[in-house]
PDB file of C-alpha atoms in Angstrom:
ATOM      1  CA  MET A   1      71.286   7.708 -82.224  1.00 96.00           C
ATOM      2  CA  HIS A   2      70.311   4.609 -80.252  1.00 97.00           C
ATOM      3  CA  CYS A   3      68.041   5.152 -77.232  1.00 96.00           C
ATOM      4  CA  THR A   4      68.115   2.041 -75.084  1.00 95.00           C
ATOM      5  CA  SER A   5      65.280   2.449 -72.599  1.00 90.00           C
ATOM      6  CA  ASN A   6      61.855   2.778 -74.235  1.00 90.00           C
ATOM      7  CA  THR A   7      61.815   6.519 -74.956  1.00 90.00           C
ATOM      8  CA  ALA A   8      63.592   8.864 -77.374  1.00 92.00           C
ATOM      9  CA  PRO A   9      63.444  12.474 -78.620  1.00 91.00           C
ATOM     10  CA  ILE A  10      60.298  13.176 -80.597  1.00 88.00           C
ATOM     11  CA  ASN A  11      62.365  15.138 -83.116  1.00 88.00           C
ATOM     12  CA  CYS A  12      65.752  13.714 -84.039  1.00 89.00           C
ATOM     13  CA  SER A  13      67.926  14.869 -86.962  1.00 91.00           C
ATOM     14  CA  VAL A  14      69.928  11.616 -87.280  1.00 93.00           C
ATOM     15  CA  PRO A  15      68.781   8.020 -87.898  1.00 93.00           C
ATOM     16  CA  LEU A  16      67.032   6.813 -84.769  1.00 96.00           C
ATOM     17  CA  VAL A  17      67.112   3.340 -83.205  1.00 97.00           C
ATOM     18  CA  LEU A  18      64.947   2.591 -80.184  1.00 97.00           C
ATOM     19  CA  THR A  19      65.089  -0.342 -77.794  1.00 97.00           C
ATOM     20  CA  LEU A  20      61.474  -0.853 -76.759  1.00 96.00           C
ATOM     21  CA  HIS A  21      61.570  -3.407 -73.982  1.00 95.00           C
ATOM     22  CA  ASP A  22      57.811  -3.894 -73.819  1.00 93.00           C
ATOM     23  CA  ILE A  23      54.437  -2.265 -74.446  1.00 91.00           C
ATOM     24  CA  ILE A  24      52.918  -3.027 -71.041  1.00 86.00           C
ATOM     25  CA  PHE A  25      51.993   0.670 -70.858  1.00 84.00           C
ATOM     26  CA  LEU A  26      49.543   0.159 -73.752  1.00 84.00           C
ATOM     27  CA  GLU A  27      47.925  -2.936 -72.265  1.00 81.00           C
ATOM     28  CA  PRO A  28      45.104  -3.033 -69.680  1.00 77.00           C
ATOM     29  CA  ARG A  29      46.541  -2.201 -66.283  1.00 69.00           C
ATOM     30  CA  GLN A  30      46.840  -4.874 -63.632  1.00 65.00           C
ATOM     31  CA  SER A  31      45.073  -3.998 -60.398  1.00 60.00           C
ATOM     32  CA  GLY A  32      47.216  -3.293 -57.356  1.00 61.00           C
ATOM     33  CA  ASN A  33      49.132  -0.565 -55.583  1.00 63.00           C
ATOM     34  CA  LYS A  34      51.419   1.466 -57.844  1.00 68.00           C
ATOM     35  CA  SER A  35      54.031   4.020 -56.873  1.00 73.00           C
ATOM     36  CA  LEU A  36      54.012   7.616 -58.108  1.00 79.00           C
ATOM     37  CA  TYR A  37      57.007   6.747 -60.313  1.00 77.00           C
ATOM     38  CA  GLN A  38      55.161   3.799 -61.859  1.00 74.00           C
ATOM     39  CA  ASN A  39      52.050   5.908 -62.536  1.00 77.00           C
ATOM     40  CA  MET A  40      54.003   8.775 -64.083  1.00 82.00           C
ATOM     41  CA  GLY A  41      55.985   6.416 -66.303  1.00 78.00           C
ATOM     42  CA  TRP A  42      52.814   4.709 -67.494  1.00 76.00           C
ATOM     43  CA  TYR A  43      51.140   7.967 -68.624  1.00 82.00           C
ATOM     44  CA  TYR A  44      54.347   9.392 -70.095  1.00 85.00           C
ATOM     45  CA  ARG A  45      54.956   6.348 -72.283  1.00 83.00           C
ATOM     46  CA  ARG A  46      51.368   6.240 -73.525  1.00 82.00           C
ATOM     47  CA  LEU A  47      51.689   9.877 -74.585  1.00 85.00           C
ATOM     48  CA  VAL A  48      55.183   9.908 -76.102  1.00 87.00           C
ATOM     49  CA  ILE A  49      56.139   6.504 -77.492  1.00 88.00           C
ATOM     50  CA  PRO A  50      53.487   6.143 -80.227  1.00 85.00           C
ATOM     51  CA  ARG A  51      54.726   9.462 -81.634  1.00 87.00           C
ATOM     52  CA  ILE A  52      58.307   8.191 -81.738  1.00 91.00           C
ATOM     53  CA  LEU A  53      57.909   4.739 -83.278  1.00 90.00           C
ATOM     54  CA  ALA A  54      57.051   5.826 -86.815  1.00 86.00           C
ATOM     55  CA  LYS A  55      60.281   7.853 -86.926  1.00 90.00           C
ATOM     56  CA  CYS A  56      62.528   4.957 -85.899  1.00 94.00           C
ATOM     57  CA  ARG A  57      64.691   3.294 -88.530  1.00 95.00           C
ATOM     58  CA  LYS A  58      64.769   0.210 -86.330  1.00 96.00           C
ATOM     59  CA  ILE A  59      62.878  -0.826 -83.223  1.00 97.00           C
ATOM     60  CA  ILE A  60      64.761  -3.354 -81.125  1.00 98.00           C
ATOM     61  CA  THR A  61      63.029  -5.480 -78.535  1.00 98.00           C
ATOM     62  CA  VAL A  62      64.319  -8.192 -76.235  1.00 98.00           C
ATOM     63  CA  SER A  63      62.324 -11.350 -77.041  1.00 98.00           C
ATOM     64  CA  HIS A  64      60.419 -12.877 -79.925  1.00 97.00           C
ATOM     65  CA  PHE A  65      57.303 -12.804 -77.758  1.00 97.00           C
ATOM     66  CA  GLU A  66      57.591  -9.043 -77.338  1.00 97.00           C
ATOM     67  CA  ARG A  67      58.445  -8.524 -80.999  1.00 97.00           C
ATOM     68  CA  ASN A  68      55.236 -10.246 -82.075  1.00 96.00           C
ATOM     69  CA  ARG A  69      53.288  -8.365 -79.443  1.00 94.00           C
ATOM     70  CA  ILE A  70      54.578  -4.963 -80.611  1.00 94.00           C
ATOM     71  CA  LYS A  71      54.087  -5.766 -84.293  1.00 94.00           C
ATOM     72  CA  GLU A  72      50.499  -6.948 -83.848  1.00 91.00           C
ATOM     73  CA  PHE A  73      49.431  -4.336 -81.305  1.00 90.00           C
ATOM     74  CA  LEU A  74      50.844  -1.322 -83.146  1.00 90.00           C
ATOM     75  CA  GLN A  75      50.489  -2.618 -86.728  1.00 90.00           C
ATOM     76  CA  LEU A  76      54.124  -1.851 -87.558  1.00 92.00           C
ATOM     77  CA  PRO A  77      56.017  -3.238 -90.567  1.00 92.00           C
ATOM     78  CA  GLU A  78      57.656  -6.554 -89.757  1.00 91.00           C
ATOM     79  CA  GLU A  79      61.051  -5.433 -91.091  1.00 93.00           C
ATOM     80  CA  GLN A  80      61.090  -2.435 -88.715  1.00 95.00           C
ATOM     81  CA  ILE A  81      61.249  -4.584 -85.562  1.00 97.00           C
ATOM     82  CA  VAL A  82      64.091  -6.918 -84.614  1.00 97.00           C
ATOM     83  CA  THR A  83      64.795  -9.102 -81.570  1.00 98.00           C
ATOM     84  CA  VAL A  84      68.106  -8.720 -79.739  1.00 98.00           C
ATOM     85  CA  TYR A  85      68.347 -10.753 -76.546  1.00 98.00           C
ATOM     86  CA  ASN A  86      69.733  -9.282 -73.362  1.00 97.00           C
ATOM     87  CA  GLY A  87      72.723 -10.845 -71.659  1.00 97.00           C
ATOM     88  CA  TYR A  88      73.874 -11.165 -68.074  1.00 97.00           C
ATOM     89  CA  SER A  89      76.988 -10.112 -66.218  1.00 96.00           C
ATOM     90  CA  ASN A  90      79.815 -12.644 -65.962  1.00 95.00           C
ATOM     91  CA  TYR A  91      79.879 -11.687 -62.279  1.00 96.00           C
ATOM     92  CA  PHE A  92      77.096 -14.251 -61.897  1.00 98.00           C
ATOM     93  CA  TYR A  93      78.459 -17.767 -61.524  1.00 98.00           C
ATOM     94  CA  PRO A  94      78.183 -20.465 -58.822  1.00 98.00           C
ATOM     95  CA  ARG A  95      79.640 -19.241 -55.536  1.00 97.00           C
ATOM     96  CA  HIS A  96      80.646 -21.760 -52.898  1.00 93.00           C
ATOM     97  CA  GLU A  97      81.595 -19.507 -49.978  1.00 93.00           C
ATOM     98  CA  THR A  98      78.137 -18.006 -49.479  1.00 94.00           C
ATOM     99  CA  LYS A  99      77.555 -18.190 -45.723  1.00 95.00           C
ATOM    100  CA  ALA A 100      78.954 -14.767 -44.767  1.00 95.00           C
ATOM    101  CA  VAL A 101      76.764 -12.963 -47.300  1.00 96.00           C
ATOM    102  CA  ILE A 102      73.632 -15.021 -46.669  1.00 96.00           C
ATOM    103  CA  GLU A 103      73.805 -14.341 -42.927  1.00 95.00           C
ATOM    104  CA  LYS A 104      73.396 -10.617 -43.604  1.00 95.00           C
ATOM    105  CA  TYR A 105      69.894 -11.289 -44.923  1.00 96.00           C
ATOM    106  CA  ILE A 106      68.493 -14.564 -43.599  1.00 96.00           C
ATOM    107  CA  GLN A 107      69.442 -16.910 -40.770  1.00 92.00           C
ATOM    108  CA  SER A 108      69.293 -20.115 -42.762  1.00 92.00           C
ATOM    109  CA  GLU A 109      71.789 -21.829 -45.035  1.00 86.00           C
ATOM    110  CA  ASN A 110      68.982 -23.157 -47.234  1.00 94.00           C
ATOM    111  CA  PHE A 111      66.112 -20.969 -48.400  1.00 98.00           C
ATOM    112  CA  LEU A 112      63.871 -19.934 -51.274  1.00 98.00           C
ATOM    113  CA  PHE A 113      64.532 -16.664 -53.101  1.00 98.00           C
ATOM    114  CA  PHE A 114      62.037 -14.317 -54.748  1.00 97.00           C
ATOM    115  CA  LEU A 115      62.401 -10.877 -56.339  1.00 90.00           C
ATOM    116  CA  GLY A 116      59.267  -8.794 -56.012  1.00 83.00           C
ATOM    117  CA  ASN A 117      58.037  -5.235 -55.716  1.00 83.00           C
ATOM    118  CA  THR A 118      54.747  -3.332 -55.731  1.00 81.00           C
ATOM    119  CA  ASP A 119      54.246  -3.574 -59.485  1.00 85.00           C
ATOM    120  CA  PRO A 120      51.181  -5.831 -59.943  1.00 86.00           C
ATOM    121  CA  LYS A 121      52.923  -7.831 -62.682  1.00 90.00           C
ATOM    122  CA  LYS A 122      55.386  -9.109 -60.073  1.00 92.00           C
ATOM    123  CA  ASN A 123      52.550 -11.287 -58.730  1.00 95.00           C
ATOM    124  CA  VAL A 124      53.640 -11.012 -55.105  1.00 95.00           C
ATOM    125  CA  PRO A 125      50.301 -11.921 -53.448  1.00 96.00           C
ATOM    126  CA  ARG A 126      49.845 -15.164 -55.412  1.00 97.00           C
ATOM    127  CA  THR A 127      53.459 -16.160 -54.893  1.00 97.00           C
ATOM    128  CA  LEU A 128      53.058 -15.682 -51.147  1.00 97.00           C
ATOM    129  CA  LYS A 129      49.834 -17.690 -51.174  1.00 98.00           C
ATOM    130  CA  ALA A 130      51.686 -20.429 -53.054  1.00 98.00           C
ATOM    131  CA  TYR A 131      54.414 -20.362 -50.422  1.00 98.00           C
ATOM    132  CA  ALA A 132      51.757 -20.720 -47.716  1.00 98.00           C
ATOM    133  CA  LEU A 133      50.393 -23.838 -49.464  1.00 98.00           C
ATOM    134  CA  TYR A 134      53.916 -25.206 -49.832  1.00 98.00           C
ATOM    135  CA  ARG A 135      54.567 -24.824 -46.101  1.00 97.00           C
ATOM    136  CA  LYS A 136      51.481 -26.893 -45.308  1.00 97.00           C
ATOM    137  CA  GLN A 137      52.539 -29.744 -47.598  1.00 97.00           C
ATOM    138  CA  SER A 138      56.329 -29.873 -47.318  1.00 97.00           C
ATOM    139  CA  LYS A 139      57.950 -32.248 -44.835  1.00 95.00           C
ATOM    140  CA  SER A 140      60.822 -29.791 -44.302  1.00 95.00           C
ATOM    141  CA  PRO A 141      59.631 -26.361 -45.504  1.00 97.00           C
ATOM    142  CA  LEU A 142      62.291 -23.787 -46.251  1.00 98.00           C
ATOM    143  CA  PRO A 143      62.165 -20.091 -45.309  1.00 98.00           C
ATOM    144  CA  LEU A 144      61.583 -17.464 -47.983  1.00 98.00           C
ATOM    145  CA  LEU A 145      63.774 -14.453 -48.758  1.00 98.00           C
ATOM    146  CA  ILE A 146      62.064 -11.654 -50.711  1.00 96.00           C
ATOM    147  CA  ALA A 147      64.097  -8.820 -52.194  1.00 92.00           C
ATOM    148  CA  ASP A 148      62.829  -5.356 -53.102  1.00 90.00           C
ATOM    149  CA  ILE A 149      59.672  -5.193 -51.022  1.00 90.00           C
ATOM    150  CA  LYS A 150      59.140  -3.221 -47.827  1.00 90.00           C
ATOM    151  CA  GLU A 151      58.075  -4.879 -44.604  1.00 92.00           C
ATOM    152  CA  ASP A 152      54.880  -2.844 -44.202  1.00 93.00           C
ATOM    153  CA  ILE A 153      53.729  -3.812 -47.716  1.00 92.00           C
ATOM    154  CA  LEU A 154      54.503  -7.467 -47.005  1.00 94.00           C
ATOM    155  CA  ASN A 155      52.497  -7.347 -43.768  1.00 95.00           C
ATOM    156  CA  THR A 156      49.558  -5.724 -45.557  1.00 95.00           C
ATOM    157  CA  ILE A 157      49.494  -8.464 -48.203  1.00 95.00           C
ATOM    158  CA  LEU A 158      49.706 -11.249 -45.624  1.00 97.00           C
ATOM    159  CA  LYS A 159      46.832  -9.742 -43.644  1.00 97.00           C
ATOM    160  CA  GLU A 160      44.672  -9.163 -46.723  1.00 96.00           C
ATOM    161  CA  TYR A 161      44.979 -12.802 -47.806  1.00 96.00           C
ATOM    162  CA  ASP A 162      44.787 -14.242 -44.301  1.00 97.00           C
ATOM    163  CA  ILE A 163      48.200 -15.891 -44.400  1.00 97.00           C
ATOM    164  CA  GLU A 164      49.848 -13.987 -41.566  1.00 97.00           C
ATOM    165  CA  TYR A 165      50.949 -17.291 -40.055  1.00 97.00           C
ATOM    166  CA  ILE A 166      53.821 -17.495 -42.585  1.00 98.00           C
ATOM    167  CA  ARG A 167      55.307 -14.176 -41.418  1.00 97.00           C
ATOM    168  CA  PRO A 168      57.966 -15.769 -39.117  1.00 97.00           C
ATOM    169  CA  PHE A 169      59.301 -17.670 -42.120  1.00 98.00           C
ATOM    170  CA  VAL A 170      59.530 -14.731 -44.541  1.00 97.00           C
ATOM    171  CA  THR A 171      62.442 -12.268 -44.556  1.00 96.00           C
ATOM    172  CA  CYS A 172      62.366  -9.062 -46.575  1.00 94.00           C
ATOM    173  CA  PRO A 173      65.503  -6.903 -46.442  1.00 91.00           C
ATOM    174  CA  ASP A 174      64.716  -3.516 -47.931  1.00 74.00           C
ATOM    175  CA  TYR A 175      67.667  -3.437 -50.318  1.00 84.00           C
ATOM    176  CA  ILE A 176      70.220  -5.975 -51.544  1.00 92.00           C
ATOM    177  CA  PRO A 177      73.305  -4.660 -53.383  1.00 93.00           C
ATOM    178  CA  ASN A 178      73.912  -6.220 -56.772  1.00 93.00           C
ATOM    179  CA  THR A 179      77.317  -7.445 -55.580  1.00 95.00           C
ATOM    180  CA  ASP A 180      75.593  -9.741 -53.046  1.00 97.00           C
ATOM    181  CA  LEU A 181      73.087 -11.246 -55.460  1.00 97.00           C
ATOM    182  CA  PRO A 182      75.361 -14.001 -56.884  1.00 98.00           C
ATOM    183  CA  TYR A 183      75.907 -15.333 -53.361  1.00 97.00           C
ATOM    184  CA  LEU A 184      72.176 -15.327 -52.608  1.00 97.00           C
ATOM    185  CA  TYR A 185      71.305 -16.994 -55.903  1.00 98.00           C
ATOM    186  CA  SER A 186      74.007 -19.608 -55.312  1.00 98.00           C
ATOM    187  CA  GLY A 187      72.869 -20.260 -51.757  1.00 97.00           C
ATOM    188  CA  ALA A 188      69.176 -20.501 -52.565  1.00 98.00           C
ATOM    189  CA  PHE A 189      67.481 -23.858 -53.032  1.00 98.00           C
ATOM    190  CA  ALA A 190      65.337 -22.372 -55.804  1.00 98.00           C
ATOM    191  CA  PHE A 191      64.505 -19.011 -57.352  1.00 98.00           C
ATOM    192  CA  PHE A 192      60.937 -17.849 -57.960  1.00 96.00           C
ATOM    193  CA  TYR A 193      60.228 -15.720 -61.037  1.00 97.00           C
ATOM    194  CA  THR A 194      56.465 -16.146 -61.139  1.00 97.00           C
ATOM    195  CA  LEU A 195      55.527 -12.906 -62.874  1.00 96.00           C
ATOM    196  CA  LEU A 196      52.286 -12.290 -64.734  1.00 95.00           C
ATOM    197  CA  ARG A 197      54.054 -10.534 -67.601  1.00 94.00           C
ATOM    198  CA  GLU A 198      57.685 -10.072 -68.631  1.00 95.00           C
ATOM    199  CA  SER A 199      59.449  -8.971 -71.793  1.00 95.00           C
ATOM    200  CA  PHE A 200      62.706 -10.797 -70.983  1.00 97.00           C
ATOM    201  CA  GLY A 201      63.786 -11.489 -67.396  1.00 95.00           C
ATOM    202  CA  ILE A 202      67.501 -11.006 -66.729  1.00 97.00           C
ATOM    203  CA  PRO A 203      67.136 -12.446 -63.174  1.00 97.00           C
ATOM    204  CA  LEU A 204      66.298 -15.790 -64.787  1.00 98.00           C
ATOM    205  CA  LEU A 205      69.718 -15.798 -66.452  1.00 98.00           C
ATOM    206  CA  GLU A 206      71.453 -14.660 -63.264  1.00 98.00           C
ATOM    207  CA  ALA A 207      69.910 -17.450 -61.193  1.00 98.00           C
ATOM    208  CA  MET A 208      70.591 -20.160 -63.793  1.00 98.00           C
ATOM    209  CA  ALA A 209      74.176 -18.932 -64.185  1.00 98.00           C
ATOM    210  CA  CYS A 210      74.636 -19.411 -60.437  1.00 98.00           C
ATOM    211  CA  GLY A 211      73.443 -23.014 -60.657  1.00 98.00           C
ATOM    212  CA  THR A 212      70.055 -22.370 -59.060  1.00 98.00           C
ATOM    213  CA  PRO A 213      66.860 -24.004 -60.384  1.00 98.00           C
ATOM    214  CA  ILE A 214      64.205 -21.524 -61.460  1.00 98.00           C
ATOM    215  CA  ILE A 215      60.437 -21.743 -61.118  1.00 98.00           C
ATOM    216  CA  THR A 216      58.977 -19.340 -63.631  1.00 98.00           C
ATOM    217  CA  SER A 217      55.725 -18.568 -65.426  1.00 98.00           C
ATOM    218  CA  ASN A 218      54.340 -20.184 -68.551  1.00 98.00           C
ATOM    219  CA  THR A 219      53.315 -16.771 -69.900  1.00 96.00           C
ATOM    220  CA  SER A 220      54.819 -14.066 -72.156  1.00 96.00           C
ATOM    221  CA  SER A 221      58.594 -14.336 -72.686  1.00 97.00           C
ATOM    222  CA  MET A 222      59.520 -16.514 -69.720  1.00 98.00           C
ATOM    223  CA  PRO A 223      59.257 -19.927 -71.463  1.00 98.00           C
ATOM    224  CA  GLU A 224      61.354 -18.490 -74.303  1.00 98.00           C
ATOM    225  CA  ILE A 225      64.134 -17.398 -71.954  1.00 98.00           C
ATOM    226  CA  GLY A 226      63.938 -20.277 -69.478  1.00 98.00           C
ATOM    227  CA  GLY A 227      63.924 -22.895 -72.221  1.00 97.00           C
ATOM    228  CA  GLU A 228      61.838 -25.998 -72.896  1.00 93.00           C
ATOM    229  CA  LYS A 229      63.159 -27.896 -69.870  1.00 96.00           C
ATOM    230  CA  ALA A 230      62.545 -25.093 -67.369  1.00 97.00           C
ATOM    231  CA  ILE A 231      59.966 -25.502 -64.596  1.00 98.00           C
ATOM    232  CA  LEU A 232      56.988 -23.552 -65.915  1.00 98.00           C
ATOM    233  CA  THR A 233      53.918 -22.789 -63.833  1.00 98.00           C
ATOM    234  CA  ASP A 234      50.614 -20.984 -64.157  1.00 98.00           C
ATOM    235  CA  PRO A 235      51.273 -17.694 -62.306  1.00 97.00           C
ATOM    236  CA  THR A 236      47.552 -17.269 -61.559  1.00 97.00           C
ATOM    237  CA  ASN A 237      47.334 -20.659 -59.836  1.00 98.00           C
ATOM    238  CA  GLU A 238      48.919 -20.764 -56.376  1.00 98.00           C
ATOM    239  CA  LYS A 239      48.373 -24.517 -56.138  1.00 98.00           C
ATOM    240  CA  ASP A 240      50.340 -25.118 -59.342  1.00 98.00           C
ATOM    241  CA  ILE A 241      53.244 -22.962 -58.128  1.00 98.00           C
ATOM    242  CA  ALA A 242      53.355 -24.857 -54.831  1.00 98.00           C
ATOM    243  CA  GLU A 243      53.215 -28.233 -56.581  1.00 98.00           C
ATOM    244  CA  LYS A 244      56.150 -27.345 -58.845  1.00 98.00           C
ATOM    245  CA  LEU A 245      58.211 -26.367 -55.816  1.00 98.00           C
ATOM    246  CA  LEU A 246      57.314 -29.603 -54.019  1.00 98.00           C
ATOM    247  CA  LEU A 247      58.306 -31.598 -57.117  1.00 97.00           C
ATOM    248  CA  LEU A 248      61.696 -29.914 -57.080  1.00 97.00           C
ATOM    249  CA  GLU A 249      62.068 -30.536 -53.354  1.00 97.00           C
ATOM    250  CA  ASN A 250      61.082 -34.209 -53.425  1.00 97.00           C
ATOM    251  CA  ASP A 251      63.074 -35.394 -56.451  1.00 98.00           C
ATOM    252  CA  PRO A 252      66.871 -34.995 -56.142  1.00 97.00           C
ATOM    253  CA  ILE A 253      67.488 -36.304 -59.672  1.00 98.00           C
ATOM    254  CA  PHE A 254      65.028 -33.816 -61.149  1.00 98.00           C
ATOM    255  CA  TYR A 255      66.651 -31.080 -59.047  1.00 98.00           C
ATOM    256  CA  GLN A 256      70.100 -31.809 -60.482  1.00 98.00           C
ATOM    257  CA  GLN A 257      68.650 -31.913 -63.991  1.00 98.00           C
ATOM    258  CA  GLN A 258      67.328 -28.389 -63.446  1.00 98.00           C
ATOM    259  CA  VAL A 259      70.726 -27.183 -62.230  1.00 98.00           C
ATOM    260  CA  ASP A 260      72.396 -28.664 -65.311  1.00 98.00           C
ATOM    261  CA  HIS A 261      69.744 -27.252 -67.634  1.00 98.00           C
ATOM    262  CA  GLY A 262      70.214 -23.727 -66.285  1.00 98.00           C
ATOM    263  CA  LEU A 263      73.997 -23.781 -66.553  1.00 98.00           C
ATOM    264  CA  GLU A 264      73.757 -24.977 -70.152  1.00 98.00           C
ATOM    265  CA  ARG A 265      70.923 -22.622 -71.101  1.00 98.00           C
ATOM    266  CA  VAL A 266      72.702 -19.406 -70.141  1.00 98.00           C
ATOM    267  CA  LYS A 267      75.501 -20.156 -72.607  1.00 97.00           C
ATOM    268  CA  LEU A 268      73.119 -18.857 -75.287  1.00 97.00           C
ATOM    269  CA  PHE A 269      73.030 -15.390 -73.733  1.00 97.00           C
ATOM    270  CA  SER A 270      75.822 -12.860 -73.347  1.00 96.00           C
ATOM    271  CA  TRP A 271      76.324  -9.105 -73.636  1.00 97.00           C
ATOM    272  CA  GLU A 272      78.971  -9.832 -76.288  1.00 97.00           C
ATOM    273  CA  ASN A 273      76.309 -11.452 -78.472  1.00 96.00           C
ATOM    274  CA  THR A 274      74.025  -8.492 -77.798  1.00 97.00           C
ATOM    275  CA  ALA A 275      76.750  -6.052 -78.835  1.00 97.00           C
ATOM    276  CA  ARG A 276      77.536  -7.930 -82.061  1.00 97.00           C
ATOM    277  CA  ASN A 277      73.851  -7.912 -83.020  1.00 97.00           C
ATOM    278  CA  LEU A 278      73.589  -4.183 -82.309  1.00 97.00           C
ATOM    279  CA  LEU A 279      76.692  -3.407 -84.385  1.00 97.00           C
ATOM    280  CA  SER A 280      75.188  -5.301 -87.290  1.00 97.00           C
ATOM    281  CA  ILE A 281      72.021  -3.202 -87.060  1.00 96.00           C
ATOM    282  CA  TYR A 282      74.051   0.038 -86.960  1.00 96.00           C
ATOM    283  CA  GLN A 283      76.091  -1.014 -89.995  1.00 96.00           C
ATOM    284  CA  ASN A 284      72.988  -1.875 -92.016  1.00 94.00           C
ATOM    285  CA  ILE A 285      71.482   1.542 -91.262  1.00 93.00           C
TER     286      ILE A 285
END
């Protein structure tokens, strides 16, 4: 039995494989507003998962960073834990007819794109502060599209950090269907993935596969997934995030190099590779 999303039956009569995406639930909690769902999941995992791990024939995780983290934190045998990378859907590739979809969400043909929610690890306040700095320094600042965050939460953050002046330039549709995401990635000038902590980061692959440069964090798994040539930034430093965006904006050659890097990098990741690795694990068990 292979359970693919962090939890499994405490008692299982057949060989058990668990995909443990991360152990954020065992780490000190980031401050910030958390939903009831997030709080319940945090306590549930702390209670249940340590009881499951010792019974697993194999524990699969999604990056070498997370594998080392799990092994060291929980003192598990090295041979019990294996890395199997995630993939991305082949629905994500550069789209050229993007205008009709983009107009449903933002009234600009060129924009910045950011996925965020209320989870503190998403680093929404610092990313917005970085965007505010960028707007002050850019000669032609672009608007910002944020997915998966409600307008009232956005307004609260802007007020708390005294950056309400950027509100006219920030759009936050409540929900974006997955079928529209390739068009938004393709139409965006750049994609922010400036999280504090991540075990893998499928959106990084999706954006790169659509030919969009990524600006991501130099922490946890993100350098591993983005690759050595990716634009890496300190997610706790708004000035650094803004400077990396300005570098991308002011250097067309560097911009094209980032596009090319992303399109080449994603060739290393596919769900077919993931499946072959999983089958090998099953066969060995």
